[in-house]
mmCIF file with all atom_site columns, C-alpha atoms in Angstrom:
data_model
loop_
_atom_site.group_PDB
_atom_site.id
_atom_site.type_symbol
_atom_site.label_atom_id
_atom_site.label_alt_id
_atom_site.label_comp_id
_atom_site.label_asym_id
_atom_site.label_entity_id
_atom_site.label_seq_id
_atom_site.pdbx_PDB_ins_code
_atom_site.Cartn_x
_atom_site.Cartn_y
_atom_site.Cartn_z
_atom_site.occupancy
_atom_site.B_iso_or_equiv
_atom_site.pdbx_formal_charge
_atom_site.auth_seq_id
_atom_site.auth_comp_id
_atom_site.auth_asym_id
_atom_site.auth_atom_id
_atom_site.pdbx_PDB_model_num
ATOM 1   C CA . UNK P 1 1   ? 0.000   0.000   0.000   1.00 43.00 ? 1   UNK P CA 1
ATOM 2   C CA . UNK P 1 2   ? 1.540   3.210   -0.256  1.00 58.00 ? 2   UNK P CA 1
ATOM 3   C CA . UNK P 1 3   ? 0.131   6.773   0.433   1.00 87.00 ? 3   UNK P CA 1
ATOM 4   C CA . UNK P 1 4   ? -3.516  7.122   -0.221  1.00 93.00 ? 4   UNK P CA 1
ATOM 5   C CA . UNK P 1 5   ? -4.787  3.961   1.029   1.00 92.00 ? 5   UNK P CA 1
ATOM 6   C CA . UNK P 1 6   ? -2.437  4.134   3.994   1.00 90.00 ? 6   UNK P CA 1
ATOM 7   C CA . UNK P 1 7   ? -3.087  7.260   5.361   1.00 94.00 ? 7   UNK P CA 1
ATOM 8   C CA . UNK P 1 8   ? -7.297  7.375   4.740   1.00 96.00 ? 8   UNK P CA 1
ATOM 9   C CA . UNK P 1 9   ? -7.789  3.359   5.465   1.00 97.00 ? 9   UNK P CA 1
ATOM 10  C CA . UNK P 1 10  ? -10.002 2.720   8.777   1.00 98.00 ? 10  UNK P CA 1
ATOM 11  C CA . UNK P 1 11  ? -10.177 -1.255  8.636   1.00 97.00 ? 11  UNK P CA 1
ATOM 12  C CA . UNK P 1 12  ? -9.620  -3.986  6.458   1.00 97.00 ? 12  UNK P CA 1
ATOM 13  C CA . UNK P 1 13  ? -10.691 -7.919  5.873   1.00 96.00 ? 13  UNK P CA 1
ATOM 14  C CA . UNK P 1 14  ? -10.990 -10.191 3.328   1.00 97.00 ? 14  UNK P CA 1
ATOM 15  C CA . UNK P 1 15  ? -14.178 -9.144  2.013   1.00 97.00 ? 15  UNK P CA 1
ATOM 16  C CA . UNK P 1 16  ? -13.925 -5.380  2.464   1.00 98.00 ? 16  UNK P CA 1
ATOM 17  C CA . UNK P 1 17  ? -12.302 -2.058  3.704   1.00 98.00 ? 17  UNK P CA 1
ATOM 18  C CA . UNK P 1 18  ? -13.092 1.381   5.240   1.00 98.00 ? 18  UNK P CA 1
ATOM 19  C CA . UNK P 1 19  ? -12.181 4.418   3.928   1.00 98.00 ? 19  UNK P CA 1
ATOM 20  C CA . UNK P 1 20  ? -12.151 7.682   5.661   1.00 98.00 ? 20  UNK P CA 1
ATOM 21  C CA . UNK P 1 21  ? -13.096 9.959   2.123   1.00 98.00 ? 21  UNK P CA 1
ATOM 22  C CA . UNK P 1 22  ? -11.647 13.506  2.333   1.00 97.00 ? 22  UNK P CA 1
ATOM 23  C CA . UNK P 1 23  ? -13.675 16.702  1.503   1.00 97.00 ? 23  UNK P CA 1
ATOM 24  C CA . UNK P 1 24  ? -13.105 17.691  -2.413  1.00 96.00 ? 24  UNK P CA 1
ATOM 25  C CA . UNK P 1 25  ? -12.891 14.317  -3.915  1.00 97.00 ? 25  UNK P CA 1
ATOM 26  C CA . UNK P 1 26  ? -15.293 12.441  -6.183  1.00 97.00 ? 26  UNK P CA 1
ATOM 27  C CA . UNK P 1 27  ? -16.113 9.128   -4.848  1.00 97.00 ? 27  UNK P CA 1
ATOM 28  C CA . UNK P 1 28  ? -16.219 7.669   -8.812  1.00 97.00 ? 28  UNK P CA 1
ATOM 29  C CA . UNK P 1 29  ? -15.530 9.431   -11.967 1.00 95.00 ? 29  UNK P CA 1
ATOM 30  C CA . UNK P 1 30  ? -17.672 11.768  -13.665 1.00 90.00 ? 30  UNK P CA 1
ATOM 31  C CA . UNK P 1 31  ? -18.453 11.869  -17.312 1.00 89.00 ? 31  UNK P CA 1
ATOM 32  C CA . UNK P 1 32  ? -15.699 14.621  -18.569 1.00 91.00 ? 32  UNK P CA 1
ATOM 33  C CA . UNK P 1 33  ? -11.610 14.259  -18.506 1.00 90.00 ? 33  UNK P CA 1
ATOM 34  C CA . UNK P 1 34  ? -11.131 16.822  -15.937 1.00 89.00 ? 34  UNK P CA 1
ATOM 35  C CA . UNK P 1 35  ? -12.931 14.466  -13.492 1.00 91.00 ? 35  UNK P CA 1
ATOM 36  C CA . UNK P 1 36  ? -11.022 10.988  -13.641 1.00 93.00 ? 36  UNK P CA 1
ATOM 37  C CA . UNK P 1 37  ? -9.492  11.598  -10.327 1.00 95.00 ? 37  UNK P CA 1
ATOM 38  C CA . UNK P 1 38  ? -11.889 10.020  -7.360  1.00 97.00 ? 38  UNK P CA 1
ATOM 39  C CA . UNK P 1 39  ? -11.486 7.861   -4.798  1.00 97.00 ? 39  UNK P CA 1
ATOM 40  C CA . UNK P 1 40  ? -12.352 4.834   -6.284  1.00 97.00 ? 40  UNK P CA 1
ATOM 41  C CA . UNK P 1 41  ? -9.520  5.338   -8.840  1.00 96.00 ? 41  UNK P CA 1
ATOM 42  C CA . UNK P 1 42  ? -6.948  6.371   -6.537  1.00 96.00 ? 42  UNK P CA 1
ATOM 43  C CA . UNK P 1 43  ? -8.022  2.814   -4.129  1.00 97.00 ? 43  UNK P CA 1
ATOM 44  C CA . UNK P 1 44  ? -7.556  0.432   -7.428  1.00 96.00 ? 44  UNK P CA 1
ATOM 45  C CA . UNK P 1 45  ? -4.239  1.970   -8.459  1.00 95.00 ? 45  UNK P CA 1
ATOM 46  C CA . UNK P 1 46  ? -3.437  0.295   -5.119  1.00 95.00 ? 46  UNK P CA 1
ATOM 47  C CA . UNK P 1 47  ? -5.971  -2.338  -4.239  1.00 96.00 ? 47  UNK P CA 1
ATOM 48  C CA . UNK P 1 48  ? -7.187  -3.804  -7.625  1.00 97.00 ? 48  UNK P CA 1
ATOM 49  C CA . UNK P 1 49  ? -10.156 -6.140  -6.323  1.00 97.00 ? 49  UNK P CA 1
ATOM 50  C CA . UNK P 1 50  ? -11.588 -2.558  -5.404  1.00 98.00 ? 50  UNK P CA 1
ATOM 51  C CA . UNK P 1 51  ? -15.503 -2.685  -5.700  1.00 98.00 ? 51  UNK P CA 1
ATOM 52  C CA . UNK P 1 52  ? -17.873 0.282   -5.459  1.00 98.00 ? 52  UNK P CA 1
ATOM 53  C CA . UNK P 1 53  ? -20.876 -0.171  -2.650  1.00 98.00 ? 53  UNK P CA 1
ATOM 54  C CA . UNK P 1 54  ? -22.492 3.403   -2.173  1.00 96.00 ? 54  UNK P CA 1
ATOM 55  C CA . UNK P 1 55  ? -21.122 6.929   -2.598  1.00 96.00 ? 55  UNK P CA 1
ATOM 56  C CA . UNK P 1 56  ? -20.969 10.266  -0.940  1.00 96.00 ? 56  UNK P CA 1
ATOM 57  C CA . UNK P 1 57  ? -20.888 13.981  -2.514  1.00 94.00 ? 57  UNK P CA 1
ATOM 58  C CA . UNK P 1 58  ? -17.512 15.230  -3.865  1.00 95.00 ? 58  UNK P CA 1
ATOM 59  C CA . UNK P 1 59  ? -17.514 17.731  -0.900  1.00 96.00 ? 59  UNK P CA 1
ATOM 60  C CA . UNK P 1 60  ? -18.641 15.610  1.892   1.00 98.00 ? 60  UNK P CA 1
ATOM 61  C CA . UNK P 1 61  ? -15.829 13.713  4.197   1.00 98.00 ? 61  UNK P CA 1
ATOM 62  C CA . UNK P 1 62  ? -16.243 10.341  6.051   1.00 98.00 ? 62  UNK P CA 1
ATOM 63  C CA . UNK P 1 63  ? -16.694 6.883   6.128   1.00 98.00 ? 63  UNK P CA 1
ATOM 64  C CA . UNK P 1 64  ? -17.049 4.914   2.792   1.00 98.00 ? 64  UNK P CA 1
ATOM 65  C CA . UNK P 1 65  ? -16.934 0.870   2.613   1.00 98.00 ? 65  UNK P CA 1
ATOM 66  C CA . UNK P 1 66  ? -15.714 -0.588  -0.580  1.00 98.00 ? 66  UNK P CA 1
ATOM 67  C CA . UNK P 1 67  ? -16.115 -4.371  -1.261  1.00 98.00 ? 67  UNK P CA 1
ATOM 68  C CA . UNK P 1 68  ? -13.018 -6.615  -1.658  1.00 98.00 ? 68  UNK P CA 1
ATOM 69  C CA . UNK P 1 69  ? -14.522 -9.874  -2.572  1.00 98.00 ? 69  UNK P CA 1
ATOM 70  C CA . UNK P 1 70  ? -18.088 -9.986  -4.972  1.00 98.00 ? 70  UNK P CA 1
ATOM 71  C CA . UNK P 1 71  ? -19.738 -11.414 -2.278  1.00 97.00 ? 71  UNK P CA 1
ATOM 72  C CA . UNK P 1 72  ? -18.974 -9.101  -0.119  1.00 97.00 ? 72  UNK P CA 1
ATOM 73  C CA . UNK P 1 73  ? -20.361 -6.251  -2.285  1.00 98.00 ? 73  UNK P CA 1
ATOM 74  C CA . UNK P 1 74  ? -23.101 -8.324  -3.286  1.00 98.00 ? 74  UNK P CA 1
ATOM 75  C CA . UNK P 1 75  ? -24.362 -8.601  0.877   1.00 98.00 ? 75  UNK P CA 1
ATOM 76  C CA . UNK P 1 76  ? -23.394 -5.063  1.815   1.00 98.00 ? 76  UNK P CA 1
ATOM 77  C CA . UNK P 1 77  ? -24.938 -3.681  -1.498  1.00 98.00 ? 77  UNK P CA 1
ATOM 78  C CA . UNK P 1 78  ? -28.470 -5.354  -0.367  1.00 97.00 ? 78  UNK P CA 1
ATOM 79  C CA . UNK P 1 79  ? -28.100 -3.959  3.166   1.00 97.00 ? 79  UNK P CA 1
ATOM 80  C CA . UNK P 1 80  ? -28.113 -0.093  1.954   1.00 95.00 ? 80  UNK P CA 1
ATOM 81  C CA . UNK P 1 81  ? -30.872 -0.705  -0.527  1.00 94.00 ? 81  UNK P CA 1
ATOM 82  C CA . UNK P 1 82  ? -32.906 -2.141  2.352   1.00 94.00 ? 82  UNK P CA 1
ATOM 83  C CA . UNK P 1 83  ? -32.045 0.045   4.700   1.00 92.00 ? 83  UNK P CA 1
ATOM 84  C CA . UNK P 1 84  ? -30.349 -2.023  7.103   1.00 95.00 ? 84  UNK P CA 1
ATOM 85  C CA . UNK P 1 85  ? -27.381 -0.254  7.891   1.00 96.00 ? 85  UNK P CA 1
ATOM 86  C CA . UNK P 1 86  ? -27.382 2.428   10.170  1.00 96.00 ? 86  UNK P CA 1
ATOM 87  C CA . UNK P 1 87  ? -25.502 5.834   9.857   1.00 97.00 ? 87  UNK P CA 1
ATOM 88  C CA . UNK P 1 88  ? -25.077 8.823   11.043  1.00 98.00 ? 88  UNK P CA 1
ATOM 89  C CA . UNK P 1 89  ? -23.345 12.574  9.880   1.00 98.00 ? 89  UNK P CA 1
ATOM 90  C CA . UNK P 1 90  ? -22.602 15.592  11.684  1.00 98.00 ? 90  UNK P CA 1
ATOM 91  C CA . UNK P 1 91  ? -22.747 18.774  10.315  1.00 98.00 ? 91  UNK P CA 1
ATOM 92  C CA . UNK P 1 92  ? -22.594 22.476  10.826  1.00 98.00 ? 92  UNK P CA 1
ATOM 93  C CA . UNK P 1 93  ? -25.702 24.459  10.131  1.00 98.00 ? 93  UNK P CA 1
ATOM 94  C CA . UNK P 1 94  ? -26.501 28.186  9.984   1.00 98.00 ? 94  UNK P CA 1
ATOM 95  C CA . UNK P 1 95  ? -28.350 29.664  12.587  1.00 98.00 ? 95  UNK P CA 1
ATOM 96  C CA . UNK P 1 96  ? -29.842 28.579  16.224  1.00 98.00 ? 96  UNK P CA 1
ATOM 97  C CA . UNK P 1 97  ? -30.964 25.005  16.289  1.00 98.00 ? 97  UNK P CA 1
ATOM 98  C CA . UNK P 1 98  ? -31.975 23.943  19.450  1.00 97.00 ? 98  UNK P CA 1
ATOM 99  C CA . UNK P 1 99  ? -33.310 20.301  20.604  1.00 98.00 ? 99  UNK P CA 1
ATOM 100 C CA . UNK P 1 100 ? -34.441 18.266  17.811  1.00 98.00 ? 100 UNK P CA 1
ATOM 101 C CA . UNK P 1 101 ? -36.822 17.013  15.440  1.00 98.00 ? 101 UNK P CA 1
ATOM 102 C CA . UNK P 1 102 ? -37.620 14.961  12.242  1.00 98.00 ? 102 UNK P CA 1
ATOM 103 C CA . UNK P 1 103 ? -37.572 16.508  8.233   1.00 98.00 ? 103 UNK P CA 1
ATOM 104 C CA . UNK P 1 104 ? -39.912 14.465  6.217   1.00 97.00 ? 104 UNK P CA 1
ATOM 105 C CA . UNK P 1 105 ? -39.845 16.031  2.966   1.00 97.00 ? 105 UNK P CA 1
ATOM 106 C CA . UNK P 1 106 ? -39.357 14.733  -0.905  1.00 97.00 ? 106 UNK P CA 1
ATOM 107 C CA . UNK P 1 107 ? -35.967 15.246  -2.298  1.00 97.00 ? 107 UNK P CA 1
ATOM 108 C CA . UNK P 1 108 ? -36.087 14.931  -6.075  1.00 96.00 ? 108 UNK P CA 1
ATOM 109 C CA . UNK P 1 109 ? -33.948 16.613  -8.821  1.00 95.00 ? 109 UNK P CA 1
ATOM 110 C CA . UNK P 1 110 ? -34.171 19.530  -10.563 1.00 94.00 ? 110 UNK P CA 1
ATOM 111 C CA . UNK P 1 111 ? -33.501 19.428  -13.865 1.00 94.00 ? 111 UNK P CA 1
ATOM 112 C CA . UNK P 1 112 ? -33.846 23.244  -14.636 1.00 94.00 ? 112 UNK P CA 1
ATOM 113 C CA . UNK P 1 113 ? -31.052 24.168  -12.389 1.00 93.00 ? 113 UNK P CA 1
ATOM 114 C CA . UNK P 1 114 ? -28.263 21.312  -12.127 1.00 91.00 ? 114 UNK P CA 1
ATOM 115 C CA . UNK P 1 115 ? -26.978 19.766  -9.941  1.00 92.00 ? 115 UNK P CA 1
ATOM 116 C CA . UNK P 1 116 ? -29.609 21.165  -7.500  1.00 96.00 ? 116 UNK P CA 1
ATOM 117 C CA . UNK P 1 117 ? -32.440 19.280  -5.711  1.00 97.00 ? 117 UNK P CA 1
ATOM 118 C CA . UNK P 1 118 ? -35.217 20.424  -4.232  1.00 96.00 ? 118 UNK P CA 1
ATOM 119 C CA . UNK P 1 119 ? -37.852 19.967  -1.337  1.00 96.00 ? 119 UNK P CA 1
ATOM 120 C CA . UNK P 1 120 ? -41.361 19.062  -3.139  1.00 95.00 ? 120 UNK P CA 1
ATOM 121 C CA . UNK P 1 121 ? -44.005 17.809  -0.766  1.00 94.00 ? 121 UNK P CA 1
ATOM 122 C CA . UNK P 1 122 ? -46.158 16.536  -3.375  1.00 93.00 ? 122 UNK P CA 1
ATOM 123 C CA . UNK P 1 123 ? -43.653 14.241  -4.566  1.00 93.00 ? 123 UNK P CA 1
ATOM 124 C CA . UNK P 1 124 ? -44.224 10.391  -3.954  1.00 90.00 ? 124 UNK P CA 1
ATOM 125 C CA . UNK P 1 125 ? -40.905 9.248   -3.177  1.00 89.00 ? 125 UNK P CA 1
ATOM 126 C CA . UNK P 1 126 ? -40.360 9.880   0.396   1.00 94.00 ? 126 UNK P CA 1
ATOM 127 C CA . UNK P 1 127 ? -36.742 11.540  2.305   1.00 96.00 ? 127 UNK P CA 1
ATOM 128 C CA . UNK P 1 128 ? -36.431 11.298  5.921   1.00 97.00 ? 128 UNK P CA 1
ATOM 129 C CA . UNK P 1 129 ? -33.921 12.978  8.538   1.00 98.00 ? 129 UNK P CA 1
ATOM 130 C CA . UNK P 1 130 ? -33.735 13.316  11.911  1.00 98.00 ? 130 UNK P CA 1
ATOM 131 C CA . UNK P 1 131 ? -31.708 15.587  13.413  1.00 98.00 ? 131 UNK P CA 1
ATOM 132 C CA . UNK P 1 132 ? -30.370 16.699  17.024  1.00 98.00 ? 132 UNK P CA 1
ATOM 133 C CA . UNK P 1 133 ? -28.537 19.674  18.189  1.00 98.00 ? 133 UNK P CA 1
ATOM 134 C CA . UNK P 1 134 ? -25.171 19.144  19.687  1.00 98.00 ? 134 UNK P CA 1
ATOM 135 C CA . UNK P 1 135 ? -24.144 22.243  20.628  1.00 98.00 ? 135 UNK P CA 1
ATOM 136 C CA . UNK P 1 136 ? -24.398 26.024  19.745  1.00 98.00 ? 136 UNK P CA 1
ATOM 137 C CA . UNK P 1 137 ? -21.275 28.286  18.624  1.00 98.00 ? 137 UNK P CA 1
ATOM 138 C CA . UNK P 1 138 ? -20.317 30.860  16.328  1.00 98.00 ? 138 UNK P CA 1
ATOM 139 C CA . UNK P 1 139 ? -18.012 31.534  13.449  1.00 97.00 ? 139 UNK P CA 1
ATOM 140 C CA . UNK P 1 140 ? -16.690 34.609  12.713  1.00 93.00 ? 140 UNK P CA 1
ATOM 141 C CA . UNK P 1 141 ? -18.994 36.120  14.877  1.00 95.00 ? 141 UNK P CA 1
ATOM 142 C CA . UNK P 1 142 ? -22.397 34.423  13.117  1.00 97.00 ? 142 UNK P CA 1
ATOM 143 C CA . UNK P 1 143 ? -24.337 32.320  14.689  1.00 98.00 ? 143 UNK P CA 1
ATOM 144 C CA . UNK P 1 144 ? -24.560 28.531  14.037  1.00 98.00 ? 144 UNK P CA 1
ATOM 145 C CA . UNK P 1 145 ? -25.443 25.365  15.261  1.00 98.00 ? 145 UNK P CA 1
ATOM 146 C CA . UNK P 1 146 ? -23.749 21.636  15.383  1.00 98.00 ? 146 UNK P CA 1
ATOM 147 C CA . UNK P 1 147 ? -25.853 18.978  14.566  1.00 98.00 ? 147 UNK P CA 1
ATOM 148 C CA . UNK P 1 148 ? -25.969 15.000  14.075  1.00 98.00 ? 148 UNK P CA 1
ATOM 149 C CA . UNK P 1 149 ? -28.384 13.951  10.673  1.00 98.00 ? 149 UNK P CA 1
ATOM 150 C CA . UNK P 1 150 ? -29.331 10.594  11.045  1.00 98.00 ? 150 UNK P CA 1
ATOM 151 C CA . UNK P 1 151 ? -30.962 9.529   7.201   1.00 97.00 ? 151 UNK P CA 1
ATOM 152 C CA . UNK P 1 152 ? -33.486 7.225   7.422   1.00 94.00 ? 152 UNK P CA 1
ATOM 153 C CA . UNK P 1 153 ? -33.737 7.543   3.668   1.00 92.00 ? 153 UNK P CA 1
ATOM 154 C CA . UNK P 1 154 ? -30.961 7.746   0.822   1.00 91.00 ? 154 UNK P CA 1
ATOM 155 C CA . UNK P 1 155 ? -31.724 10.458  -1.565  1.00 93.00 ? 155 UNK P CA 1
ATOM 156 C CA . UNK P 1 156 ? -29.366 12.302  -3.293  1.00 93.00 ? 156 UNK P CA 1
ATOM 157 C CA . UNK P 1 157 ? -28.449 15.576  -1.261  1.00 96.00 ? 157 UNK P CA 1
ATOM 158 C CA . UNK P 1 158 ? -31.143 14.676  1.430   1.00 97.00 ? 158 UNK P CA 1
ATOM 159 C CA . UNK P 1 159 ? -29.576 16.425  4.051   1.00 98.00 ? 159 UNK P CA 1
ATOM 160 C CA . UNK P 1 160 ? -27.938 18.931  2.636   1.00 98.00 ? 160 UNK P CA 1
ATOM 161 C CA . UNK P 1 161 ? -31.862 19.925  1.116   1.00 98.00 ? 161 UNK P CA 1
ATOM 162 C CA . UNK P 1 162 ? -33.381 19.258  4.446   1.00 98.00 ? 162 UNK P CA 1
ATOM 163 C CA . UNK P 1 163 ? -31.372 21.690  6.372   1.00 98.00 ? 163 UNK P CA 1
ATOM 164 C CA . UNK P 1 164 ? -32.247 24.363  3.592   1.00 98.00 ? 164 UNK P CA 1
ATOM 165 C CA . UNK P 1 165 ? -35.518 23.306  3.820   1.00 97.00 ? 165 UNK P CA 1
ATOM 166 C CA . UNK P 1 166 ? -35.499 24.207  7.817   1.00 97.00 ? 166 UNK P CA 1
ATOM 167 C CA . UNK P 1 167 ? -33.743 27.410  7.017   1.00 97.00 ? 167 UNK P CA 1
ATOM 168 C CA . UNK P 1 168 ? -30.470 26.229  8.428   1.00 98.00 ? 168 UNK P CA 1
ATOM 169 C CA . UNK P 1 169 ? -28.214 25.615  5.643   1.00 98.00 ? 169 UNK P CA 1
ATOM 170 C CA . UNK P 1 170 ? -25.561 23.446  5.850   1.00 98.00 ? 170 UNK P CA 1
ATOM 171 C CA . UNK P 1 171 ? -22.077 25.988  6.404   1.00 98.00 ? 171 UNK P CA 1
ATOM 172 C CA . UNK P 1 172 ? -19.821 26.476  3.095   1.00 98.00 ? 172 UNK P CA 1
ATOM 173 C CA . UNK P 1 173 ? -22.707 24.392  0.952   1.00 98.00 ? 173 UNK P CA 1
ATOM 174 C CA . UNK P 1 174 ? -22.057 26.154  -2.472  1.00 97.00 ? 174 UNK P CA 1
ATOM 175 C CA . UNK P 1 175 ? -25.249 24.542  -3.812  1.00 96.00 ? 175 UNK P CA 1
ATOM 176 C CA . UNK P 1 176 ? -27.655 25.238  -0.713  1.00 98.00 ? 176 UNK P CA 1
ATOM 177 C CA . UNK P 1 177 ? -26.219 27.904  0.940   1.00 97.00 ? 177 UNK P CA 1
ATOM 178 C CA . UNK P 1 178 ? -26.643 31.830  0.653   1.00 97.00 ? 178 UNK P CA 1
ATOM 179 C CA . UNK P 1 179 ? -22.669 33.699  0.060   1.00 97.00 ? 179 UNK P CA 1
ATOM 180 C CA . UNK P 1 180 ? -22.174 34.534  3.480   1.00 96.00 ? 180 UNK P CA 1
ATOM 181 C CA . UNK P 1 181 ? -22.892 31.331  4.930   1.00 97.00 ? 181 UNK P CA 1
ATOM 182 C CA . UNK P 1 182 ? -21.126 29.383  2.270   1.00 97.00 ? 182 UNK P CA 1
ATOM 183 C CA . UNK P 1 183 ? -17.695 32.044  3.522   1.00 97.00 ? 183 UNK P CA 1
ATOM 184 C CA . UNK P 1 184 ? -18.078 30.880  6.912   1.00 97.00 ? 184 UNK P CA 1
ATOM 185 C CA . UNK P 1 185 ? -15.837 27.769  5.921   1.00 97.00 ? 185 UNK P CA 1
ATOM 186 C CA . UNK P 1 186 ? -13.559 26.999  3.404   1.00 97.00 ? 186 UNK P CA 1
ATOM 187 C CA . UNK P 1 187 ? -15.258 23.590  3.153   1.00 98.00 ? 187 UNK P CA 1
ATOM 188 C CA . UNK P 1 188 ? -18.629 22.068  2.976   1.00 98.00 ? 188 UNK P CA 1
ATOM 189 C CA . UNK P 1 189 ? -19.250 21.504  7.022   1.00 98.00 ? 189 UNK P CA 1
ATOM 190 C CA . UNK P 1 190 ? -20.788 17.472  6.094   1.00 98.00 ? 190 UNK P CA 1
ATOM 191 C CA . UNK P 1 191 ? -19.053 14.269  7.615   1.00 98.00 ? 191 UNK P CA 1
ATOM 192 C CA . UNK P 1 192 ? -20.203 10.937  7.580   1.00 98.00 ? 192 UNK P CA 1
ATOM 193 C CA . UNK P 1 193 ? -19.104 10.118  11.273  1.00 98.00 ? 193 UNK P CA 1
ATOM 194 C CA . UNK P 1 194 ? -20.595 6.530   11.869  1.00 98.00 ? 194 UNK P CA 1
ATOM 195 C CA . UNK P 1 195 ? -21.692 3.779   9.851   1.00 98.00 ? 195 UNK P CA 1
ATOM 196 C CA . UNK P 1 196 ? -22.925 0.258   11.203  1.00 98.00 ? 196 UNK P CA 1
ATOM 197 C CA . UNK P 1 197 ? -23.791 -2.731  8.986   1.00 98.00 ? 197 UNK P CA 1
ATOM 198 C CA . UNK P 1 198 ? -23.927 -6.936  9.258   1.00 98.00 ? 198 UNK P CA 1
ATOM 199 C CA . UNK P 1 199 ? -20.343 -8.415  8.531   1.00 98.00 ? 199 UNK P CA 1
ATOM 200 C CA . UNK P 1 200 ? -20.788 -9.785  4.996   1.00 97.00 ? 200 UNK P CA 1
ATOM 201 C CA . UNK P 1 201 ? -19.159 -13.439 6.056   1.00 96.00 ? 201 UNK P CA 1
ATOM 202 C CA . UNK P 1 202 ? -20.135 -13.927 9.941   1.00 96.00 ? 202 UNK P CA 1
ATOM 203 C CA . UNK P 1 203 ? -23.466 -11.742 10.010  1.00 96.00 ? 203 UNK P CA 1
ATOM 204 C CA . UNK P 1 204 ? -22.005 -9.646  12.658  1.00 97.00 ? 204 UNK P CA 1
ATOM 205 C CA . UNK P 1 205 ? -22.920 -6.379  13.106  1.00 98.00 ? 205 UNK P CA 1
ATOM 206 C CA . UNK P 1 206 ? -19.863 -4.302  13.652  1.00 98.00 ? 206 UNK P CA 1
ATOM 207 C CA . UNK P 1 207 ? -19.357 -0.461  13.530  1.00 98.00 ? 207 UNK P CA 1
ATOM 208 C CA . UNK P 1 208 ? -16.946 1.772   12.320  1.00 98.00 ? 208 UNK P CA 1
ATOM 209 C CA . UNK P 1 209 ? -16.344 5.483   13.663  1.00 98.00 ? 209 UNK P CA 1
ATOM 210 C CA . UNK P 1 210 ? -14.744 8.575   11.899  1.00 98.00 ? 210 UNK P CA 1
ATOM 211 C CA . UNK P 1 211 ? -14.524 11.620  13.892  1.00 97.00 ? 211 UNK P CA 1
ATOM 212 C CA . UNK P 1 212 ? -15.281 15.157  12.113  1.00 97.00 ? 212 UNK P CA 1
ATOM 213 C CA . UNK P 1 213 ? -12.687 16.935  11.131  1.00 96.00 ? 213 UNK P CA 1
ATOM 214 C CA . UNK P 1 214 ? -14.453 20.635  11.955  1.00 97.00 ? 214 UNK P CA 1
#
């Protein structure tokens, strides 16, 4: 292993590894030359048998499992599309938050404004979050709020819409964000700080942590 893999690997068996992603950096390529460089490239310059199991936004950190063996993929794979696994983010929001509650809201694309999604309540395909304050601060004198989004749903940019849709943006979201919240940070204030799921060979269910890094 050199470098990448040695620096930004959590844990590792026969059937699969855990990757702490950094902010800025596609999980898989993206359709032009100019974005060839992800994660899952840099892992199989190293690791060959790499396999892709789910993905997070270019600008949000954390953990990521990748499969080692097919079967392995094949049994972690099913546990995300039936919601079996169990993780949670932490983030940095704008404004007061205080306690904590539940966003359930449809999250579907825009296709007028790309990348964007959007909130649409009369949508049928349904986006849950919970979410609980962790404590209040501020940043450069503005007010914000640190929180822990558990997704009981999947959908692309779920939380990062949800929190817009509270009025609390997510701090340095580029997409979601108004300019002075999005100056707050120089990075998108999204981790993926736990993830749980059933050991692929024993049934297991293990746990793997990856403190924020803001």
């Amino acid at each position: 292993m050199n470098n990448f893999l040695t620096e930004h690997l959590i844990h590792r068996d026969e059937d699969f590894m855990v990757i702490h992603k950094p902010a800025g950096l596609l999980t898989v390529p993206g359709k032009t030359a100019d974005l060839q460089d992800c994660l899952i490239n840099r892992l199989l310059q190293e690791e060959p048998k790499t396999l892709l199991i789910h993905r997070l936004d270019r600008d949000t950190s954390g953990i990521l499992v990748f499969a080692l063996t097919r079967i392995g993929q094949n049994r972690i794979s099913r546990q995300f599309q039936e919601r079996q696994t169990s993780k949670t983010y932490q983030a940095i929001v704008a404004g007061t938050l205080e306690g904590e509650g539940t966003v359930d809201v449809p999250v579907v694309y825009d296709p007028s404004r790309p990348p964007l999604h959007i909130a649409d309540p009369a949508h049928n395909k349904p986006a849950l979050t919970h979410w609980e304050v962790l404590e209040n601060f501020q940043i450069g004198g503005a007010a914000v709020t640190r929180v822990k989004l558990t997704p009981i749903t999947g959908r692309s940019h779920q939380l990062r819409v949800h929190m817009q849709y509270l009025g609390h943006p997510i701090v340095g979201d580029t997409l979601y964000a108004d300019e002075q919240h999005q100056a707050l940070t120089p990075r998108l204030c999204l981790h993926a700080e736990r993830l749980s799921f059933q050991h692929p060979a024993t049934d297991k269910m293990i746990e793997f942590h990856c403190p924020a890094p803001f």
